Coordinates of C-alpha atoms in Angstrom, one line a residue:
M10 CA -26.8 5.2 13.5
R11 CA -25.7 6.9 16.7
S12 CA -23.1 9.8 16.5
F13 CA -19.6 9.4 17.8
D14 CA -20.7 11.9 20.8
Q15 CA -23.2 9.3 21.9
I16 CA -20.4 6.4 22.0
E17 CA -18.4 5.9 25.3
N18 CA -16.6 2.5 24.5
I19 CA -15.0 1.1 20.9
F20 CA -14.1 -2.2 20.5
F21 CA -11.8 -3.0 17.5
I22 CA -11.7 -6.3 16.0
G23 CA -8.3 -6.5 14.6
I24 CA -6.9 -3.6 16.6
G25 CA -3.1 -4.5 16.1
G26 CA -3.6 -3.5 12.1
I27 CA -1.7 -0.4 11.3
G28 CA -4.8 1.5 10.0
M29 CA -7.1 0.2 12.9
S30 CA -4.6 1.0 15.6
A31 CA -4.2 4.5 14.5
L32 CA -8.0 4.8 14.9
A33 CA -7.9 3.3 18.3
R34 CA -5.4 6.0 19.1
Y35 CA -7.4 8.8 17.9
F36 CA -10.4 7.5 19.8
Q37 CA -8.6 7.2 22.9
F38 CA -7.4 10.6 22.5
Q39 CA -11.0 11.8 22.3
G40 CA -11.5 10.5 25.7
K41 CA -13.4 7.3 24.6
N42 CA -12.7 3.8 26.2
V43 CA -10.7 1.8 23.8
A44 CA -9.9 -1.9 23.8
G45 CA -9.6 -4.8 21.2
Y46 CA -8.9 -8.3 19.9
D47 CA -6.0 -9.3 17.6
K48 CA -4.6 -12.7 16.8
T49 CA -1.3 -12.5 18.2
P50 CA 0.7 -10.2 20.5
A51 CA 3.1 -8.0 18.6
P52 CA 5.1 -4.6 19.1
L53 CA 2.2 -2.6 18.2
T54 CA -0.3 -4.4 20.3
Q55 CA 2.2 -4.0 23.3
K56 CA 2.4 -0.4 22.8
L57 CA -1.3 0.0 22.6
K58 CA -1.6 -1.7 26.0
A59 CA 1.1 0.3 27.5
E60 CA -0.7 3.2 26.1
G61 CA -3.8 2.0 28.3
M62 CA -6.0 0.0 25.9
E63 CA -6.9 -3.4 26.8
V64 CA -6.0 -6.1 24.1
V65 CA -7.0 -9.7 24.1
Y66 CA -5.7 -12.3 21.7
T67 CA -8.6 -14.9 22.0
D68 CA -12.1 -14.4 20.3
S69 CA -13.9 -15.6 23.5
I70 CA -17.0 -13.5 24.6
A71 CA -15.7 -14.2 28.1
V72 CA -12.6 -12.0 27.7
I73 CA -14.4 -8.9 26.5
P74 CA -14.3 -6.1 29.3
A75 CA -17.4 -5.7 30.7
E76 CA -18.2 -1.9 29.7
F77 CA -17.7 -2.9 26.1
L78 CA -20.9 -4.9 26.5
D79 CA -23.2 -2.3 26.8
L80 CA -25.4 -2.0 23.6
E81 CA -26.2 1.4 23.7
K82 CA -22.9 2.8 24.5
T83 CA -20.4 0.7 22.4
L84 CA -19.5 0.9 18.8
I85 CA -17.6 -2.2 17.3
V86 CA -14.9 -1.7 14.6
Y87 CA -13.8 -4.3 12.4
T88 CA -11.4 -5.4 9.8
P89 CA -12.7 -7.3 6.9
A90 CA -9.3 -9.7 7.2
I91 CA -11.1 -11.4 10.4
P92 CA -12.4 -14.7 9.6
A93 CA -16.2 -15.3 8.8
D94 CA -16.6 -17.4 12.1
H95 CA -15.0 -14.9 14.7
E96 CA -16.8 -15.6 17.9
Q97 CA -16.8 -11.9 19.2
Y98 CA -17.7 -10.4 15.7
L99 CA -20.8 -13.0 15.5
Y100 CA -21.9 -12.3 19.2
F101 CA -22.1 -8.5 18.3
K102 CA -23.7 -9.0 15.5
K103 CA -26.6 -11.3 16.7
L104 CA -27.2 -8.7 19.4
N105 CA -27.4 -5.6 17.1
F106 CA -24.6 -3.7 18.3
Q107 CA -23.3 -0.8 16.0
I108 CA -20.8 -2.5 13.7
L109 CA -18.7 -0.5 11.0
K110 CA -15.4 -1.1 8.8
R111 CA -12.4 0.7 9.6
A112 CA -13.1 2.4 6.2
A113 CA -16.5 3.5 7.3
V114 CA -15.4 5.0 10.5
L115 CA -12.7 6.9 8.7
G116 CA -15.1 8.2 6.3
M117 CA -17.3 9.6 9.2
I118 CA -14.3 11.3 10.5
T119 CA -13.5 13.1 7.0
K120 CA -17.2 14.1 6.4
N121 CA -16.8 16.8 9.4
H122 CA -13.4 18.1 8.7
F123 CA -11.3 19.6 5.9
T124 CA -9.5 16.3 4.6
M125 CA -6.3 15.8 2.7
A126 CA -6.3 12.3 1.4
V127 CA -3.2 10.5 -0.3
A128 CA -3.8 7.5 -2.6
G129 CA -1.5 5.4 -4.7
T130 CA -0.6 1.8 -5.2
H131 CA 2.9 2.8 -3.4
G132 CA 4.2 6.0 -2.1
K133 CA 1.1 7.1 0.1
T134 CA 2.6 6.0 3.4
T135 CA 5.5 8.0 3.2
T136 CA 3.7 11.0 1.3
T137 CA 0.8 10.8 3.9
A138 CA 3.6 11.2 6.8
I139 CA 5.7 14.0 5.1
L140 CA 2.3 16.0 4.6
G141 CA 1.2 15.5 8.2
H142 CA 4.6 16.5 9.6
L143 CA 4.7 19.4 7.4
L144 CA 1.5 20.8 8.3
K145 CA 1.9 20.1 12.1
E146 CA 5.5 21.7 12.3
S147 CA 4.2 24.7 10.4
G148 CA 1.6 25.2 12.9
V149 CA -1.5 24.0 11.2
K150 CA -4.1 22.0 13.7
V151 CA -3.6 18.7 11.8
T152 CA -4.7 15.2 12.9
A153 CA -2.8 12.7 10.6
F154 CA -3.7 8.6 10.3
L155 CA -0.8 6.9 8.9
G156 CA -0.2 3.5 7.3
G157 CA 3.2 3.3 9.0
I158 CA 5.1 4.2 12.1
C159 CA 6.5 8.0 11.6
K160 CA 10.0 8.1 13.3
N161 CA 9.2 11.6 14.3
Y162 CA 6.5 10.8 16.6
E163 CA 7.0 7.0 16.9
S164 CA 3.4 6.5 15.9
N165 CA 0.9 6.0 13.1
L166 CA -1.3 8.9 14.3
I167 CA -0.2 12.8 14.4
V168 CA -2.5 14.8 16.8
A169 CA -2.1 18.5 16.8
G170 CA -5.9 19.9 16.5
D171 CA -8.7 19.1 14.1
E172 CA -8.6 21.8 11.5
V173 CA -7.3 19.5 8.9
M174 CA -7.4 15.7 8.8
V175 CA -4.7 14.1 6.7
V176 CA -5.5 10.5 5.8
E177 CA -3.7 7.6 3.9
A178 CA -6.6 6.5 1.4
D179 CA -6.2 2.7 0.9
E180 CA -7.4 1.2 -2.7
F181 CA -7.5 -2.2 -1.1
D182 CA -11.1 -3.3 -1.0
R183 CA -12.1 0.0 -2.6
S184 CA -11.7 1.4 1.0
F185 CA -11.1 4.9 -0.1
L186 CA -14.3 5.5 -1.5
N187 CA -15.6 6.1 1.9
L188 CA -13.8 9.2 2.4
S189 CA -14.6 12.9 1.8
P190 CA -11.5 14.8 0.6
N191 CA -11.2 18.3 0.2
F192 CA -7.9 17.7 -1.6
A193 CA -6.9 14.5 -2.9
A194 CA -3.4 13.1 -4.3
V195 CA -2.9 10.0 -6.3
T196 CA 1.0 8.9 -6.4
S197 CA 0.8 5.9 -8.6
M198 CA -1.6 3.7 -10.0
D199 CA 0.2 0.4 -11.2
A200 CA -1.4 -2.8 -11.4
D201 CA -2.0 -4.5 -8.0
H202 CA -4.6 -6.0 -5.9
L203 CA -6.0 -8.2 -8.9
D204 CA -7.3 -10.5 -6.4
I205 CA -9.7 -7.8 -5.3
Y206 CA -10.1 -5.9 -8.8
G207 CA -10.1 -8.8 -11.3
E208 CA -8.3 -6.5 -13.8
N209 CA -6.2 -3.6 -14.0
Q210 CA -9.0 -1.4 -15.6
Q211 CA -11.2 -1.8 -12.7
L212 CA -8.1 -0.6 -10.5
Q213 CA -7.7 2.7 -12.8
D214 CA -11.7 3.1 -12.5
S215 CA -11.3 3.0 -8.9
F216 CA -8.8 5.7 -8.7
K217 CA -10.7 7.8 -11.0
A218 CA -13.6 7.5 -8.8
F219 CA -11.7 8.4 -5.8
A220 CA -10.4 11.8 -7.5
D221 CA -13.9 12.4 -8.5
L222 CA -14.9 12.4 -4.6
V223 CA -13.1 16.0 -4.6
P224 CA -15.9 18.9 -4.8
S225 CA -15.3 21.5 -7.4
E226 CA -13.7 24.1 -5.1
G227 CA -11.3 21.1 -4.1
K228 CA -7.7 20.2 -5.6
V229 CA -6.5 16.8 -7.2
F230 CA -2.8 16.4 -7.2
V231 CA -1.5 13.6 -9.6
K232 CA 1.8 12.4 -10.6
N233 CA 2.8 13.5 -14.1
G234 CA 1.8 11.2 -16.7
L235 CA -1.0 9.5 -14.7
S236 CA -4.4 9.2 -16.6
L237 CA -6.0 11.6 -14.3
Q238 CA -6.8 15.2 -14.2
G239 CA -5.3 17.5 -11.8
T240 CA -2.4 19.6 -10.7
S241 CA 0.6 17.7 -11.9
I242 CA 3.9 16.7 -9.8
G243 CA 7.0 15.7 -11.3
I244 CA 10.9 15.6 -11.3
E245 CA 12.7 17.7 -14.0
D246 CA 9.8 17.9 -16.3
D247 CA 7.2 20.4 -17.0
A248 CA 4.8 19.6 -14.3
D249 CA 3.0 22.4 -12.2
F250 CA 5.1 21.5 -9.3
S251 CA 8.3 20.2 -10.6
I252 CA 11.8 19.2 -8.4
Q253 CA 14.5 20.9 -10.1
K254 CA 18.6 21.2 -9.4
I255 CA 18.8 18.1 -7.5
S256 CA 22.1 17.4 -5.7
I257 CA 23.1 14.7 -3.0
E258 CA 25.1 16.0 -0.2
N259 CA 26.1 13.2 2.8
G260 CA 23.0 11.0 2.1
S261 CA 20.7 13.8 1.8
Y262 CA 18.9 15.7 -1.4
F263 CA 19.1 19.3 -2.0
F264 CA 16.9 20.6 -4.5
S265 CA 14.5 23.6 -5.8
L266 CA 10.5 23.2 -6.4
K267 CA 9.3 25.1 -9.2
T268 CA 5.4 25.9 -8.5
P269 CA 2.8 27.6 -10.7
S270 CA 4.0 31.0 -9.1
E271 CA 7.5 30.8 -8.1
T272 CA 10.7 28.7 -7.6
I273 CA 11.4 27.6 -4.1
E274 CA 15.4 27.2 -3.5
N275 CA 17.3 25.2 -1.0
L276 CA 15.1 22.2 0.1
Q277 CA 16.4 19.4 2.0
L278 CA 15.1 16.0 1.9
N279 CA 17.0 13.3 4.4
L280 CA 15.5 10.2 2.5
P281 CA 17.3 8.4 -0.4
G282 CA 15.8 7.5 -3.6
R283 CA 14.0 9.6 -6.3
H284 CA 10.6 8.0 -5.4
N285 CA 10.7 9.8 -2.1
L286 CA 11.7 13.0 -4.1
M287 CA 8.3 12.6 -5.7
N288 CA 6.7 11.7 -2.3
A289 CA 8.0 15.0 -0.8
A290 CA 7.0 17.0 -3.9
T291 CA 3.4 15.7 -3.7
A292 CA 3.2 16.5 0.1
L293 CA 4.8 20.1 -0.5
S294 CA 2.2 20.9 -3.3
M295 CA -0.6 20.0 -1.0
A296 CA 0.8 22.0 1.8
I297 CA 1.5 25.2 -0.3
T298 CA -1.5 24.9 -2.1
Y299 CA -3.3 25.1 1.6
G300 CA -1.3 28.3 2.4
T301 CA 1.3 27.1 4.4
P302 CA 4.2 29.3 4.7
I303 CA 7.3 28.7 2.7
S304 CA 9.7 29.2 5.3
E305 CA 8.1 26.8 7.8
L306 CA 7.7 24.2 5.3
R307 CA 11.4 24.3 4.6
K308 CA 12.5 23.7 8.3
A309 CA 10.0 21.0 8.6
L310 CA 11.0 19.1 5.6
A311 CA 14.6 19.2 6.6
S312 CA 13.5 17.6 10.2
F313 CA 11.4 14.6 8.6
K314 CA 13.0 11.3 9.8
G315 CA 11.0 8.9 7.8
V316 CA 8.8 5.8 8.2
D317 CA 9.6 2.6 9.8
R318 CA 10.3 -0.1 7.3
R319 CA 10.7 2.4 4.3
F320 CA 14.3 2.5 3.6
N321 CA 15.3 2.0 7.1
Y322 CA 19.2 1.8 7.9
I323 CA 19.6 -1.0 10.6
I324 CA 23.5 -0.9 10.3
K325 CA 25.2 1.8 8.6
S326 CA 29.1 1.4 8.6
D327 CA 31.7 1.9 6.0
D328 CA 32.2 -1.9 5.6
F329 CA 28.6 -2.9 5.9
V330 CA 25.1 -1.6 5.3
L331 CA 21.7 -3.5 6.4
I332 CA 18.6 -1.9 5.1
D333 CA 14.9 -3.0 6.1
D334 CA 12.2 -2.2 3.6
Y335 CA 8.5 -3.0 2.9
A336 CA 8.7 -3.2 -0.7
H337 CA 6.4 -6.0 -2.2
H338 CA 5.4 -4.8 -5.6
P339 CA 7.8 -4.8 -8.6
A340 CA 7.6 -0.9 -8.8
E341 CA 8.6 -0.6 -5.3
I342 CA 11.5 -3.2 -5.6
H343 CA 12.9 -1.0 -8.6
A344 CA 12.6 2.3 -6.6
V345 CA 14.5 0.7 -3.6
H346 CA 17.1 -0.5 -6.2
Q347 CA 17.5 3.0 -7.7
A348 CA 17.8 4.4 -4.1
V349 CA 20.5 1.9 -2.9
R350 CA 22.7 2.1 -6.1
E351 CA 22.8 6.0 -5.7
M352 CA 23.2 6.3 -2.2
H353 CA 25.8 3.3 -2.4
P354 CA 27.6 3.4 -5.8
G355 CA 30.1 0.6 -6.4
K356 CA 29.1 -1.9 -3.7
K357 CA 28.1 -5.4 -3.9
I358 CA 24.2 -5.0 -3.2
A359 CA 22.2 -8.3 -2.3
A360 CA 18.4 -8.5 -1.7
V361 CA 16.6 -10.8 0.8
F362 CA 12.9 -10.8 -0.7
Q363 CA 9.6 -12.6 0.8
P364 CA 6.9 -12.5 -1.7
H365 CA 3.5 -11.4 -0.6
L366 CA 0.5 -13.0 -1.4
F367 CA 0.2 -16.1 -3.8
S368 CA -2.3 -14.2 -6.2
R369 CA 0.3 -11.3 -6.3
T370 CA 3.4 -13.7 -7.2
R371 CA 1.2 -15.3 -9.8
D372 CA 0.3 -11.8 -11.2
F373 CA 3.8 -10.3 -11.4
A374 CA 6.1 -13.3 -11.4
D375 CA 8.1 -12.1 -14.7
D376 CA 8.2 -8.2 -13.1
F377 CA 9.4 -9.3 -9.9
A378 CA 12.0 -11.4 -11.3
E379 CA 13.1 -8.4 -13.7
S380 CA 13.2 -6.3 -10.7
L381 CA 15.1 -8.7 -8.6
T382 CA 17.7 -9.4 -11.2
A383 CA 19.0 -5.7 -11.0
F384 CA 20.8 -6.7 -7.7
D385 CA 24.1 -8.6 -7.5
E386 CA 22.5 -11.4 -5.3
V387 CA 19.2 -12.5 -4.4
L388 CA 17.9 -14.6 -1.3
L389 CA 14.3 -15.6 -1.8
L390 CA 12.1 -16.8 1.0
D391 CA 8.5 -18.8 0.8
I392 CA 5.1 -16.9 -0.1
Y393 CA 3.7 -15.1 2.9
P394 CA 0.2 -16.1 2.3
A395 CA -1.6 -13.2 4.6
R396 CA -5.3 -13.8 3.9
E397 CA -4.8 -16.3 1.0
L398 CA -4.9 -20.1 0.5
P399 CA -2.4 -21.8 -1.6
I400 CA -2.6 -21.7 -5.3
T401 CA -1.3 -24.7 -7.2
G402 CA 2.0 -24.2 -9.1
I403 CA 2.4 -20.7 -7.5
N404 CA 5.4 -20.9 -5.2
S405 CA 8.7 -18.8 -4.7
E406 CA 10.6 -21.3 -7.3
L407 CA 8.5 -19.6 -9.9
I408 CA 10.3 -16.4 -9.4
L409 CA 13.5 -17.7 -8.8
G410 CA 13.5 -19.5 -12.1
K411 CA 12.9 -16.3 -14.1
I412 CA 15.7 -14.2 -12.3
G413 CA 18.4 -13.6 -14.9
H414 CA 21.6 -14.6 -13.3
H415 CA 22.9 -17.4 -11.1
N416 CA 23.6 -15.6 -8.1
K417 CA 20.4 -16.8 -6.4
Q418 CA 18.9 -19.4 -3.9
L419 CA 15.9 -20.1 -2.0
V420 CA 16.5 -19.9 1.8
T421 CA 14.3 -20.5 4.8
K422 CA 13.9 -18.2 7.7
E423 CA 15.9 -20.5 9.9
N424 CA 19.1 -20.3 7.7
L425 CA 18.6 -16.7 6.5
P426 CA 21.2 -15.2 9.0
L427 CA 23.9 -17.6 8.1
A428 CA 23.2 -17.6 4.3
A429 CA 23.0 -13.6 4.4
K430 CA 26.6 -13.6 6.0
K431 CA 28.2 -16.2 3.5
I432 CA 27.2 -14.2 0.3
G433 CA 29.7 -11.4 1.3
A434 CA 27.4 -8.4 0.2
E435 CA 28.5 -4.8 1.3
V436 CA 24.8 -3.7 1.4
L437 CA 22.0 -6.2 2.2
I438 CA 18.6 -4.9 1.8
I439 CA 15.5 -7.2 3.5
M440 CA 12.1 -6.8 1.6
G441 CA 8.7 -7.6 2.0
A442 CA 5.2 -7.0 3.6
G443 CA 4.9 -10.1 5.6
D444 CA 6.6 -11.3 8.6
I445 CA 10.0 -10.9 7.2
S446 CA 10.4 -7.9 9.7
E447 CA 10.8 -10.3 12.2
E448 CA 13.9 -11.9 11.0
V449 CA 15.8 -8.4 10.6
E450 CA 17.0 -8.6 14.3
K451 CA 18.5 -12.0 13.7
V452 CA 20.3 -11.1 10.5
K453 CA 21.6 -7.7 12.2
Q454 CA 22.8 -9.9 15.3
I455 CA 24.9 -12.3 13.0
F456 CA 26.6 -9.6 11.4
Q457 CA 27.6 -7.8 14.5
Q458 CA 29.3 -11.0 16.2

C-alpha cells in the first residue's frame, strides 16, 4: 500500500458527505489534487467547488478528470453508502487502483499523530467541535475532523498544525475501530443503528472495543454512569470532572468545573441545553488533561459559536422563535425539549419531525412517541429512507398514533410552511437528519411575510 507521500491525486466517491468532505479539505490543504463524485449538487458540494475541487454528479467514467486516471499517483476514497453498481467505483476496482474506505483513511492519519477521538450515539459532533476549537484557540497545533459545520470556521475541518489530531469517531458500521486514539471519549451509548448491530449488546461491545484501542499511557473519558472504565464526566455529581453552580443569564450558561485537582470558576457556554453542558465538560476535561492552560480555555469556550443544525436559531424575536436541529433519536429529541423549555419557559412549543430510516422508526416507535408527546403540538413528515428500502407497516402513522395527545398531524413538505403557521406556536423547532433542513428556509419565509 502506497503512503500518502506517494499520492498526488485523490478522488472521493461520495465527496459531499460530511465526513468525506472534511477529508477532501484536509488533503487539499496538504497540497493534493482533489476531486470527486456526488449524487446531487448541495450547498456543501458547491463550497468544495468554490474551494477549487472538481465535483461531478454522474458516475460516468468520461467525466473523471484526466489526472485522476493515473494508477500510480491516485488514491480512491469511497463511502459504503454508494450503490454496488456504481460505474466509477467498478472501473477503479477493475483496474486495481488503490481504493480505501473513508474510515480506513482517517485511521491511517491517526496512526502517525497524537489523536483525541470522540465517540457516542449523540453529542460527538458538538463535543469534537468544542474540543477542536478549545485547542486551536489555546495555541495547540491541531487539526480537527468534524461531523458538522462549526460556525466559528464555517467548515467541518479546523487546521492549525499537526501536533494533535481531533476526530469524530463514528460508531456506524464500526468505523471508529479503524482509529488509533491516545485520548478517547464516549459521550453516550444509547441503542441505535440496530440495522447494523442487530441488538443493543453488540453496539455496547463495539464501544468497549473502541475504548480498548487506547494504550495504557492514554486516557479514556466517559459520561458518568456508562458501563465503561475511565475518567468520569458529569453534572452536579461526584464525577472526576463535574459541572457545578450552574446559572443562566441572557441565554448563556455560567458554571464551575470541579476537576480531580481544583475547581475552575466562571466558565461560560453560549449553547442551550444540559446536553451541551455535558459536551463542554467532556471537551474541557480532555483539553485540561492534555495540559492546555485554564486561562486560554476559559476565553476559548466563551467564544464557541456552535455547530450548524444543532439548536440553530433561524428566527429569534420576542414574538416568535424558529430553531433547526439535527435530532433524529428519541434521546436527542428529549435533550432538545429540555433545552427549549429551559430557554423559553412558558411558551407554546411545537415540533416538526421527519423520522430518519424505516429500521430506526420500527425499533424506537414507542420512544419517539414518548419524546414527541412532551411538545405542545407535533407535525410529522414521512420517513426519510436514506439507504433503506421500505419496511411493510412501518411509516410515520405508527409514531403519530402513539403520541399521547391530540395536537398532532401528518404533513407533507409542500404544506409544511402553511401548517406550521396555522398552529400558532410561539417556538417552533424543526428536527431530523434527512432532507428536512431544505424546508427550513421555506418555513422561515412564511413567518417573515
